[in-house]
Amino acid sequence: MEKQKFYITTPIYYPSDKLHIGHTYCTVATDVLARYHRLLGEDVMFLTGTDEHGQKIGDIAAAAGVTPQEFVDRIVEGPRGIKDLWKLMNISNDRFIRTTDNYHVQSVQRIFKKMHDNGDIYKGTYKGKYCKPCESFWTESQLVDGKCPDCGREVQDAEEEAYFFRLSKYADKIRDLLENTDFLEPRSRVHEMVRNFIDPGLEDLCVSRTSFSWGVPVDFDPGHVVYVWVDALSNYITALGYENDRYHDYEKGWWPGVNIVGKEIVRFHSIIWPAMLMSLGEPVPKKCFGHGWLLLDGGKMSKSKGNVVDPYILAEQFGVDALRFFLMRTFPFGSDGNFSNELLIQTINTDLANDLGNLVSRTTAMVGKYFGGTLPAGCGTWAEEVSFDKELKDLAGSLRERYAAEMDHFAPHKALEEVFKVIQRANKYIDENTPWTLAKDMEANGPRLAHVLYNLLEAARICGVLLVPFMPESMDKLFAQIGADESSRTWDSAARWGGLSETAAVSKGENLFPRVDMDKALEELEAAKQAESGVELEPQLAEKVDFDTFCKSDFRVVKVKACEAVKKSEKLLKFTLDDGTGVDRQILSGIHKWYEPEDLVGKTLVAIVNLPPRKMMGQESNGMLISAVHKEKGEEVLHLLMVDDGIPAGAKLC
Ligand code: ME8
């Protein structure tokens, strides 16, 4: 029988800058679902990619002095770019689409033409508001306090000849899709969409622009480029081969698929995208799931706010699987969640090091110590089962069913909760049985001890199978340690208590999840963040200076009356300063590399004025100007300390 096909997609990412932990969250979640469906035995197609057109990217590339194509190539394909990140995070996508791929560009042109030819795209004049960062057109009535309803930023007036898509024509069908089917989840998003967009009346959508050129050209009307969202949304079918010869999977049962998206782009995926498909006469997706945001200090992460968290740093410090697990375990999929490094470390320590890691390491160590790594045949059964034997077996034996129910409802966090109930139950089972006491009299208690350890291995195995989608590499290690062969790693075997061979070869290997020292890890993270940004700071001095000694240094505010380069010196500038005494002070400073003398005249600076005089290049220097220094990408950077011009020359710093 042919395997059931399952098609799942992430949003395609804007390569406008490096991706952060919020993007990683979205892709890891989709990867977990894709791996879950593979575990079920389905024939999975998992698509991700990059959304590379639009005015925003054109503008950023221009500012960086490169062509848009060069710019996106670097961020998508370059070192530590988007493809590298997905490789690092063990993302198992089967396909990667770039909207600048030729086949996609051609398909979008054909899709646009099809909708034009069937009368759903017509020419008109666009008058309205445009939010550049969101690449979204808005009508006056949709604005919130005159600003973009999505991001709250200023919008621009826009007026140009443009093509329009008859979105209004599909209003009733879309309402029906949203309200009367389970297409869009979670349900709260349905209410948002209906209240904010359907109830006020769907207006036709402007789908072409003429004021910039970085996009898919409308082939039958030069000068127009296709609206970036029409271009981007089409990726879900062009990547399967719709209207192109690059792939041939569209008619093979992949479509319709499941779109996993963040909440701010649910509007595009649950209204505009289904309407486009209706216009094309194609089936709408099976599902659109709108997950929440990872917040930092209560706000959305964004480069412009400077509060992004770098997934490279976290994965390198804590391990890819620990990071994947944390993202799925901690934040209810569908709601917003507050990210913090402390929370990440706590989750690793509690769930992975304490609960799962300890269960596996204690059990495998005991099998090694008491049985030389192989339990005796027959240890899987025990005639006089006690209540806690039964409890553990029942809970683990029925876990797969509860887990699947949650995964099927896009609740990976709840599925993990079920797995961890079993892990915690198993750890309690160790305490209930005190194997080390049983081991004191192996002759009398050996068979019971073997049974207890078998039950523990078996509980670990079942949990291991169900954790594969979340932590594939670590679960391979776990299986190797408990001696689980291929047949006991399958989905079927997870519903069967007793799947592990009684005489499996058990070996205590490396610690799966080492405990993290919170303070040390936080310090290292900070250092890694600085190294990534290229900023290096001098370490603070440990040696204390007593207050009286400190007070002997006389720091004063000084004003620059004149400044010139010292002849024959590349570095030195000569300052004539007003230090409030009425007598000019001369100071020489080696800062020409960072400042031109004419830029400093009139500035208010700080100097230490009671250093002994020093001769430099034959000239006397009476004091030293105070600067702030750090290194950036290995280069020293210096900033003269400049203070408010209102402070009079000679004022003492204390
Ligand atoms: O929207 N928390 O691309 P994008 C959770 N190109 N998810 C987040 C997040 C956060 N802090 N920040 C971003 C686009 N995301 C379009 C998609 S699809 C045809 C075109 C999620 O790079 C965001 O919600 O801005 C979205 O789902 C995805 O990252 C890509 O965002």
XYZ file of C-alpha atoms and ligand atoms in Angstrom:
685
model
C 0.000 0.000 0.000
C 1.284 3.481 -0.833
C 2.375 5.464 2.205
C 0.185 8.372 3.186
C 1.737 11.640 2.049
C 2.231 14.578 4.365
C 3.353 18.021 3.231
C 4.440 20.578 5.821
C 5.956 24.035 5.377
C 7.547 26.850 7.341
C 7.132 30.459 6.275
C 9.893 31.378 3.893
C 12.212 33.773 5.702
C 13.238 37.284 4.713
C 17.015 37.265 4.356
C 17.145 40.882 5.498
C 19.407 40.023 8.396
C 20.611 37.103 10.444
C 17.842 34.908 11.776
C 17.183 34.946 15.513
C 15.799 32.499 18.053
C 12.174 33.411 17.140
C 12.709 32.249 13.550
C 14.516 29.174 14.863
C 11.504 28.400 17.033
C 9.204 28.368 14.013
C 11.476 26.115 11.957
C 12.310 23.734 14.810
C 8.593 23.305 15.539
C 7.908 22.463 11.907
C 10.851 20.071 11.877
C 9.546 18.313 14.993
C 6.152 17.845 13.327
C 7.783 16.629 10.093
C 9.894 14.102 12.014
C 6.826 13.003 13.974
C 4.980 12.233 10.740
C 8.002 10.329 9.422
C 8.031 8.329 12.647
C 4.363 7.503 11.992
C 5.554 5.999 8.714
C 4.180 8.740 6.432
C 5.893 9.936 3.286
C 6.796 13.448 4.412
C 7.738 16.425 2.261
C 9.074 19.291 4.382
C 9.657 22.641 2.697
C 11.401 25.752 3.905
C 13.142 28.566 2.069
C 13.693 32.274 1.655
C 11.492 35.146 0.544
C 13.978 37.357 -1.248
C 12.091 40.057 -3.134
C 10.532 43.359 -2.145
C 11.364 46.958 -1.573
C 12.743 46.361 1.922
C 15.480 44.022 0.682
C 16.187 46.271 -2.304
C 16.695 49.215 0.077
C 18.937 47.320 2.511
C 21.117 46.019 -0.324
C 21.452 49.527 -1.756
C 22.485 50.844 1.651
C 25.088 48.065 1.878
C 26.405 49.016 -1.568
C 25.716 45.648 -3.215
C 23.117 44.341 -5.662
C 20.026 42.768 -4.078
C 21.057 39.399 -5.524
C 24.535 39.623 -3.996
C 23.004 40.659 -0.719
C 20.529 37.775 -0.468
C 23.079 35.235 -1.739
C 25.368 36.121 1.131
C 22.696 35.849 3.799
C 21.150 32.661 2.438
C 24.193 30.723 1.265
C 27.092 32.449 3.044
C 28.916 31.400 6.211
C 26.644 31.351 9.249
C 23.774 32.214 6.917
C 20.284 30.777 6.800
C 21.160 27.429 5.209
C 24.035 26.954 7.657
C 21.712 27.658 10.565
C 19.216 25.004 9.491
C 22.026 22.520 9.030
C 23.314 23.281 12.504
C 19.829 22.934 14.001
C 19.420 19.530 12.318
C 16.430 20.710 10.270
C 15.340 17.854 8.018
C 13.742 19.821 5.190
C 13.437 17.901 1.941
C 13.414 21.012 -0.194
C 14.628 24.603 0.065
C 13.052 27.217 -2.170
C 14.467 30.649 -2.895
C 11.999 33.048 -4.501
C 14.813 34.200 -6.778
C 15.053 30.658 -8.227
C 14.240 30.871 -11.929
C 11.587 28.187 -11.873
C 9.739 29.998 -9.097
C 9.903 33.361 -10.885
C 8.425 31.827 -14.038
C 5.708 30.020 -12.111
C 4.707 33.225 -10.315
C 4.399 34.968 -13.690
C 2.123 32.184 -14.893
C 0.059 32.238 -11.692
C -0.367 36.019 -12.010
C -1.375 35.657 -15.657
C -3.848 32.894 -14.853
C -5.608 35.056 -12.279
C -5.508 37.983 -14.700
C -6.958 35.924 -17.525
C -9.793 34.608 -15.399
C -10.747 38.172 -14.461
C -9.614 38.104 -10.828
C -6.743 40.522 -11.429
C -7.572 43.912 -12.962
C -5.793 47.240 -13.446
C -6.612 50.322 -11.366
C -4.986 53.091 -9.351
C -3.646 52.405 -5.948
C -4.221 55.107 -3.371
C -3.563 54.282 0.199
C -0.998 53.544 2.806
C 2.004 51.284 2.629
C 4.085 49.897 5.462
C 7.549 49.338 4.073
C 8.982 47.105 6.816
C 5.930 44.788 6.614
C 5.567 45.121 2.828
C 1.826 45.592 3.498
C -0.767 47.815 1.923
C -3.433 49.185 4.213
C -6.567 51.219 3.815
C -7.131 54.230 6.047
C -9.726 52.316 8.074
C -7.339 49.478 8.813
C -4.694 51.704 10.399
C -4.433 51.828 14.181
C -3.837 55.399 15.386
C -2.726 56.192 11.858
C 0.024 53.547 12.018
C 0.569 50.061 10.628
C -1.752 47.692 12.544
C 0.887 44.925 12.452
C 4.049 46.632 13.597
C 2.849 50.026 14.807
C 5.268 51.923 12.577
C 4.618 54.947 10.366
C 3.004 54.228 6.989
C 3.575 56.122 3.751
C 1.099 57.573 1.274
C 1.197 55.606 -1.919
C -0.472 56.326 -5.260
C 0.335 54.503 -8.465
C -1.158 52.535 -11.334
C -1.461 49.000 -10.109
C -3.096 45.634 -10.544
C -5.702 44.507 -8.038
C -6.798 41.067 -6.946
C -10.574 40.610 -6.424
C -10.231 39.516 -2.823
C -13.705 40.919 -2.077
C -15.240 38.317 -4.392
C -14.027 35.549 -2.072
C -15.195 37.101 1.214
C -18.086 34.676 1.810
C -16.077 31.613 0.904
C -13.237 32.686 3.179
C -15.620 33.375 6.047
C -17.057 29.908 5.557
C -13.594 28.353 5.499
C -12.608 30.119 8.703
C -15.801 29.729 10.659
C -17.119 26.366 9.540
C -14.004 24.241 9.119
C -10.962 23.559 11.266
C -8.633 24.996 8.604
C -7.223 27.705 10.888
C -5.911 26.918 14.358
C -5.744 27.735 17.183
C -9.391 28.772 17.240
C -8.572 32.148 18.814
C -6.922 33.139 15.520
C -10.227 32.549 13.689
C -11.942 35.130 15.843
C -9.093 37.601 15.261
C -9.292 37.182 11.488
C -13.075 37.397 11.272
C -13.334 40.380 13.617
C -10.432 42.367 12.160
C -10.662 41.599 8.452
C -13.818 39.760 7.360
C -16.452 41.625 9.383
C -15.278 45.125 8.292
C -15.502 43.882 4.659
C -12.706 42.447 2.536
C -11.384 44.932 0.022
C -9.595 44.102 -3.211
C -5.858 43.783 -2.775
C -3.201 45.736 -4.616
C -0.924 43.097 -6.146
C 1.622 44.981 -8.239
C 4.031 47.873 -7.793
C 5.789 50.169 -10.239
C 7.939 52.257 -7.911
C 10.714 49.687 -7.487
C 12.039 46.791 -9.506
C 13.368 44.129 -7.082
C 10.630 41.579 -7.631
C 9.036 39.240 -10.149
C 8.234 41.285 -13.290
C 4.678 41.088 -14.610
C 5.626 39.654 -17.991
C 2.665 41.087 -19.889
C 3.065 44.609 -18.472
C 6.695 45.723 -18.110
C 7.328 48.134 -15.265
C 5.065 46.265 -12.845
C 6.458 43.831 -10.330
C 4.301 41.304 -8.512
C 3.415 42.180 -4.911
C 5.882 40.359 -2.713
C 3.230 38.411 -0.764
C 1.662 37.001 -3.960
C 5.169 35.978 -5.001
C 6.011 34.535 -1.569
C 2.789 32.625 -0.882
C 3.006 30.921 -4.271
C 6.160 29.143 -3.061
C 4.076 26.465 -1.364
C 2.923 25.157 -4.739
C 5.752 26.199 -7.064
C 8.152 24.179 -4.866
C 6.055 21.112 -5.698
C 6.204 21.845 -9.409
C 3.020 23.882 -9.953
C 3.370 25.669 -13.321
C 6.994 24.579 -13.777
C 9.071 21.635 -14.887
C 11.603 21.788 -12.086
C 9.562 19.454 -9.861
C 6.697 17.054 -10.518
C 5.139 16.500 -7.129
C 2.066 18.727 -7.157
C -0.298 16.138 -8.533
C 1.247 13.293 -6.603
C -0.776 13.667 -3.437
C 1.381 16.151 -1.539
C -1.010 19.002 -1.943
C -2.882 20.249 0.060
C -0.437 20.568 2.932
C -0.047 22.126 6.351
C 1.334 25.672 6.789
C 2.976 26.495 10.105
C 3.279 30.277 10.493
C 3.783 32.968 13.129
C 0.745 34.876 14.296
C 1.470 38.139 12.465
C 1.330 36.445 9.072
C -1.817 34.415 9.711
C -3.785 37.059 7.778
C -1.820 36.339 4.610
C -2.058 32.578 5.016
C -5.678 32.280 6.052
C -7.306 34.950 3.859
C -5.174 35.986 0.888
C -3.577 32.604 0.191
C -6.818 30.556 0.204
C -8.464 33.237 -1.991
C -5.585 32.991 -4.481
C -5.955 29.219 -4.568
C -9.730 29.514 -5.023
C -9.089 31.836 -7.940
C -6.661 29.306 -9.442
C -9.204 26.525 -8.917
C -6.839 24.670 -6.613
C -7.585 23.139 -3.194
C -6.803 25.247 -0.121
C -4.284 23.931 2.462
C -5.404 21.312 4.947
C -4.343 23.484 7.807
C -2.856 26.802 8.796
C -1.472 26.828 12.332
C -0.565 30.249 13.761
C 1.976 29.938 16.564
C 2.863 32.667 19.052
C 5.966 34.798 19.407
C 9.020 34.374 21.543
C 9.322 37.620 23.431
C 12.294 39.194 25.097
C 11.518 41.389 28.098
C 7.877 41.273 27.035
C 8.485 42.637 23.506
C 8.946 41.031 20.108
C 12.525 40.381 19.085
C 13.646 42.535 16.253
C 16.921 43.714 14.871
C 15.793 47.329 14.950
C 15.158 47.052 18.708
C 18.551 45.384 19.098
C 17.100 42.660 21.322
C 17.658 39.570 19.224
C 18.974 36.281 20.584
C 21.490 34.492 18.402
C 20.657 30.786 17.943
C 24.236 30.014 16.868
C 25.592 31.073 20.238
C 22.980 29.081 22.177
C 23.333 25.925 20.075
C 27.106 26.044 20.297
C 27.052 26.544 24.029
C 24.297 24.112 25.101
C 23.977 21.689 22.194
C 21.472 21.612 19.361
C 19.179 19.033 20.936
C 18.986 20.826 24.257
C 18.012 24.019 22.446
C 15.431 22.261 20.247
C 13.964 20.588 23.308
C 13.822 23.795 25.322
C 11.942 25.649 22.583
C 9.291 22.956 22.328
C 8.995 22.109 26.024
C 8.753 25.576 27.469
C 6.441 27.605 25.272
C 2.886 26.450 24.569
C 2.726 26.306 20.782
C 0.100 28.843 19.796
C 0.785 31.320 22.635
C 3.490 33.902 23.182
C 6.319 33.055 25.569
C 9.081 34.993 27.299
C 12.561 33.828 26.358
C 15.417 34.023 28.820
C 18.810 32.371 29.115
C 18.054 31.502 32.739
C 14.904 29.638 31.694
C 16.865 27.742 29.064
C 19.506 26.650 31.578
C 16.880 25.712 34.183
C 15.028 23.557 31.654
C 18.217 21.790 30.623
C 19.132 21.114 34.239
C 15.703 20.017 35.437
C 14.315 18.023 32.545
C 17.361 16.843 30.659
C 20.170 16.535 33.213
C 18.135 15.618 36.321
C 15.163 13.702 34.976
C 16.038 12.075 31.652
C 19.837 12.083 31.901
C 19.832 10.658 35.424
C 17.317 7.964 34.597
C 19.463 6.701 31.755
C 22.829 7.050 33.462
C 21.733 5.491 36.766
C 20.005 2.593 35.054
C 22.771 1.783 32.579
C 25.383 2.144 35.335
C 23.520 -0.351 37.509
C 23.080 -2.853 34.681
C 26.837 -2.611 34.174
C 27.725 -2.844 37.844
C 25.371 -5.633 38.887
C 25.062 -7.657 35.659
C 28.140 -6.825 33.605
C 26.018 -4.980 31.000
C 23.545 -7.763 30.097
C 20.456 -8.665 32.083
C 19.520 -12.353 32.301
C 16.940 -13.832 29.897
C 13.499 -13.921 31.445
C 13.965 -10.661 33.365
C 11.098 -9.043 31.462
C 8.426 -10.937 33.371
C 7.761 -11.130 37.076
C 5.121 -13.316 38.615
C 4.400 -11.227 41.712
C 4.078 -7.761 40.266
C 3.678 -5.034 42.853
C 1.562 -1.945 42.406
C 4.434 0.279 41.302
C 5.529 -2.236 38.633
C 2.057 -2.063 37.208
C 1.826 1.714 37.495
C 5.041 2.238 35.573
C 4.126 -0.282 32.868
C 0.616 1.088 32.421
C 1.768 4.688 32.267
C 4.576 3.982 29.791
C 2.579 1.448 27.795
C -0.229 3.924 27.159
C 2.061 6.922 26.609
C 2.113 6.731 22.811
C -1.626 7.215 22.598
C -1.649 10.326 24.775
C 1.433 11.685 23.028
C -0.085 11.195 19.561
C -3.320 12.910 20.587
C -1.315 16.016 21.554
C 0.989 15.960 18.541
C -1.975 15.581 16.205
C -3.423 18.737 17.739
C -0.229 20.742 17.274
C 0.569 20.680 20.983
C 4.162 19.416 21.123
C 4.593 21.038 24.561
C 1.764 18.857 25.920
C 3.154 15.755 24.246
C 6.439 16.407 26.049
C 4.593 16.882 29.305
C 3.195 13.361 28.916
C 6.650 11.929 28.177
C 8.118 13.607 31.233
C 5.368 12.232 33.471
C 6.670 8.780 32.557
C 10.307 9.781 33.062
C 9.486 11.181 36.489
C 7.471 8.069 37.338
C 10.457 5.916 36.361
C 12.819 7.909 38.588
C 10.374 7.449 41.456
C 10.376 3.720 40.663
C 14.123 3.644 41.310
C 13.573 5.135 44.755
C 10.685 2.745 45.457
C 12.815 -0.300 44.594
C 16.182 0.874 45.971
C 18.174 -1.392 43.606
C 21.355 -0.810 45.625
C 19.681 -2.512 48.610
C 18.528 -5.426 46.446
C 22.067 -5.756 45.129
C 23.378 -6.494 48.619
C 22.039 -10.036 48.364
C 22.253 -10.988 44.695
C 21.484 -14.618 45.328
C 18.138 -13.845 46.917
C 17.257 -10.656 45.039
C 19.119 -10.915 41.712
C 16.072 -11.843 39.618
C 13.983 -9.061 41.156
C 16.794 -6.555 40.606
C 17.083 -7.622 36.973
C 13.349 -7.138 36.502
C 13.433 -3.675 38.081
C 16.294 -2.628 35.810
C 14.579 -4.083 32.744
C 11.450 -2.053 33.539
C 13.557 1.078 33.789
C 15.311 0.425 30.482
C 11.988 -0.255 28.849
C 10.431 2.969 30.155
C 13.495 4.859 28.893
C 13.182 3.184 25.495
C 9.520 4.109 24.997
C 10.202 7.705 26.019
C 13.268 7.686 23.753
C 11.236 6.678 20.688
C 8.770 9.493 21.307
C 11.551 12.016 21.904
C 13.208 11.258 18.550
C 11.411 14.078 16.690
C 12.617 16.564 19.319
C 16.187 15.360 19.920
C 17.164 12.977 17.107
C 20.891 12.804 17.772
C 20.665 12.407 21.529
C 18.056 9.671 21.183
C 20.402 7.725 18.912
C 22.928 7.861 21.742
C 20.299 6.844 24.265
C 19.293 3.829 22.139
C 22.936 2.800 21.810
C 23.372 2.979 25.597
C 20.304 0.897 26.445
C 20.981 -1.519 23.582
C 17.764 -0.822 21.635
C 17.993 -2.337 18.148
C 16.212 -0.922 15.079
C 13.011 -2.847 15.704
C 12.664 -1.366 19.164
C 13.053 2.208 17.929
C 9.913 2.265 15.773
C 6.558 3.917 16.252
C 4.869 0.506 16.542
C 7.286 -0.592 19.207
C 6.487 2.475 21.302
C 2.999 1.130 21.964
C 4.303 -2.234 23.115
C 5.682 -2.764 26.595
C 8.448 -5.339 26.286
C 9.899 -4.206 22.969
C 13.455 -4.179 24.287
C 15.318 -7.474 24.170
C 15.775 -8.799 27.721
C 19.422 -9.478 26.974
C 20.179 -6.210 25.160
C 23.808 -5.066 25.434
C 23.682 -2.109 27.830
C 26.585 0.281 28.232
C 26.902 3.452 30.238
C 28.195 5.884 27.680
C 28.868 9.588 27.863
C 26.514 11.686 29.919
C 23.658 12.567 27.534
C 22.888 15.937 29.083
C 25.537 17.382 31.393
C 24.379 19.773 34.093
C 24.977 23.417 33.284
C 26.547 25.755 35.833
C 24.183 28.721 35.621
C 26.590 31.536 36.597
C 29.448 30.248 34.497
C 27.204 29.657 31.480
C 25.674 33.141 31.699
C 29.157 34.649 31.774
C 30.262 32.581 28.799
C 27.147 33.570 26.873
C 27.901 37.215 27.449
C 31.486 36.726 26.251
C 30.305 34.799 23.169
C 27.806 37.567 22.383
C 30.570 40.141 22.536
C 32.895 38.054 20.398
C 30.098 37.612 17.826
C 29.483 41.345 17.673
C 33.246 41.757 17.384
C 33.472 43.900 20.527
C 36.225 43.028 23.013
C 36.471 44.792 26.333
C 39.434 45.069 28.687
C 38.811 42.900 31.735
C 38.166 44.926 34.895
C 41.079 45.161 37.328
C 40.782 42.956 40.380
C 43.306 44.966 42.405
C 41.643 47.618 44.581
C 42.837 51.207 44.802
C 42.292 53.005 48.101
C 40.109 56.069 48.086
C 42.824 58.523 49.129
C 45.067 57.376 46.305
C 42.208 57.753 43.833
C 41.512 61.291 45.098
C 45.043 62.337 44.297
C 44.198 62.288 40.564
C 42.866 65.697 39.490
C 40.347 65.314 36.646
C 39.077 68.571 35.104
C 36.746 69.643 32.350
C 38.721 71.368 29.568
C 37.692 73.209 26.372
C 39.623 72.825 23.131
C 40.834 76.298 22.009
C 43.081 74.985 19.234
C 44.198 71.640 17.899
C 46.764 70.698 15.268
C 48.694 67.663 14.056
C 52.280 67.446 15.352
C 54.710 67.684 12.430
C 56.458 64.431 11.467
C 54.141 62.408 13.722
C 51.390 60.190 12.354
C 49.682 59.816 15.682
C 50.056 62.954 17.746
C 47.656 65.884 18.028
C 48.639 69.031 19.970
C 45.798 70.587 22.010
C 45.639 74.111 23.420
C 43.128 73.918 26.230
C 41.219 76.242 28.510
C 41.401 74.542 31.918
C 39.730 77.360 33.858
C 42.986 78.758 35.316
C 43.298 81.569 32.769
C 46.585 80.079 31.493
C 46.443 77.848 28.394
C 47.373 74.219 28.956
C 49.101 72.134 26.277
C 48.435 68.421 26.027
C 49.671 65.996 23.343
C 47.569 62.967 22.560
C 48.123 60.031 20.154
C 44.644 59.996 18.708
C 45.087 61.271 15.117
C 44.011 57.853 13.833
C 40.497 58.515 15.122
C 40.090 62.311 14.959
C 40.878 65.183 12.618
C 42.123 68.231 14.584
C 39.583 70.658 13.074
C 36.697 68.468 14.309
C 37.767 68.871 17.912
C 38.005 72.633 18.249
C 35.314 73.902 20.650
C 34.664 70.484 22.216
C 34.397 70.013 25.971
C 36.648 67.186 27.158
C 38.042 65.674 30.328
C 41.743 65.663 31.259
C 43.851 64.590 34.201
C 45.895 67.694 34.961
C 48.365 66.738 37.696
C 50.545 64.239 35.848
C 54.212 65.210 35.667
C 55.068 66.984 32.364
C 56.259 64.690 29.534
C 58.186 65.439 26.354
C 56.927 63.967 23.099
C 58.524 64.765 19.714
C 60.328 67.584 21.459
C 57.135 69.205 22.801
C 55.840 69.294 26.362
C 52.566 67.644 27.361
C 50.929 68.670 30.634
C 48.347 66.032 31.396
C 46.312 63.473 29.527
C 42.919 63.526 27.779
C 40.523 60.807 28.906
C 39.078 58.422 26.324
C 37.007 55.235 26.224
C 38.620 52.335 24.351
C 37.567 48.888 23.204
C 38.424 46.499 20.393
C 36.131 45.747 17.482
C 37.002 42.836 15.194
C 40.556 42.996 16.545
C 40.957 46.752 15.891
C 41.296 49.254 18.694
C 38.517 51.874 18.753
C 38.853 55.109 20.735
C 36.289 57.740 21.748
C 37.409 60.934 23.453
C 35.237 61.492 26.491
C 33.117 64.539 25.559
C 30.868 66.134 28.106
C 28.046 68.658 28.063
C 29.215 72.014 26.660
C 27.351 73.754 29.512
C 29.940 72.552 32.045
C 32.499 75.349 32.633
C 36.205 74.791 31.924
C 38.039 73.827 35.103
C 35.112 72.052 36.793
C 36.518 69.231 38.912
C 35.381 65.639 38.429
C 34.717 63.812 41.648
O 7.168 36.804 7.591
N 8.842 34.465 17.720
O 9.346 36.297 7.074
P 10.081 36.600 8.448
C 8.262 33.514 16.989
N 8.826 36.294 4.529
N 8.247 33.521 15.645
C 8.858 34.537 15.044
C 9.506 35.567 15.755
C 9.475 35.503 17.169
N 10.071 36.409 17.942
N 10.036 36.440 14.858
C 9.736 35.951 13.630
C 8.039 36.521 6.801
N 9.027 34.809 13.734
C 7.680 36.291 5.343
C 6.924 34.977 5.247
S 5.650 33.102 3.890
C 5.004 32.930 2.385
C 6.470 34.632 3.872
C 8.454 33.993 12.668
O 11.497 36.225 8.189
C 7.380 34.790 11.937
O 6.200 34.774 12.694
O 9.774 37.962 8.936
C 7.267 34.039 10.653
O 6.402 32.937 10.814
C 8.693 33.545 10.427
O 9.399 33.740 11.652
C 9.402 34.251 9.286
O 9.432 35.615 9.503
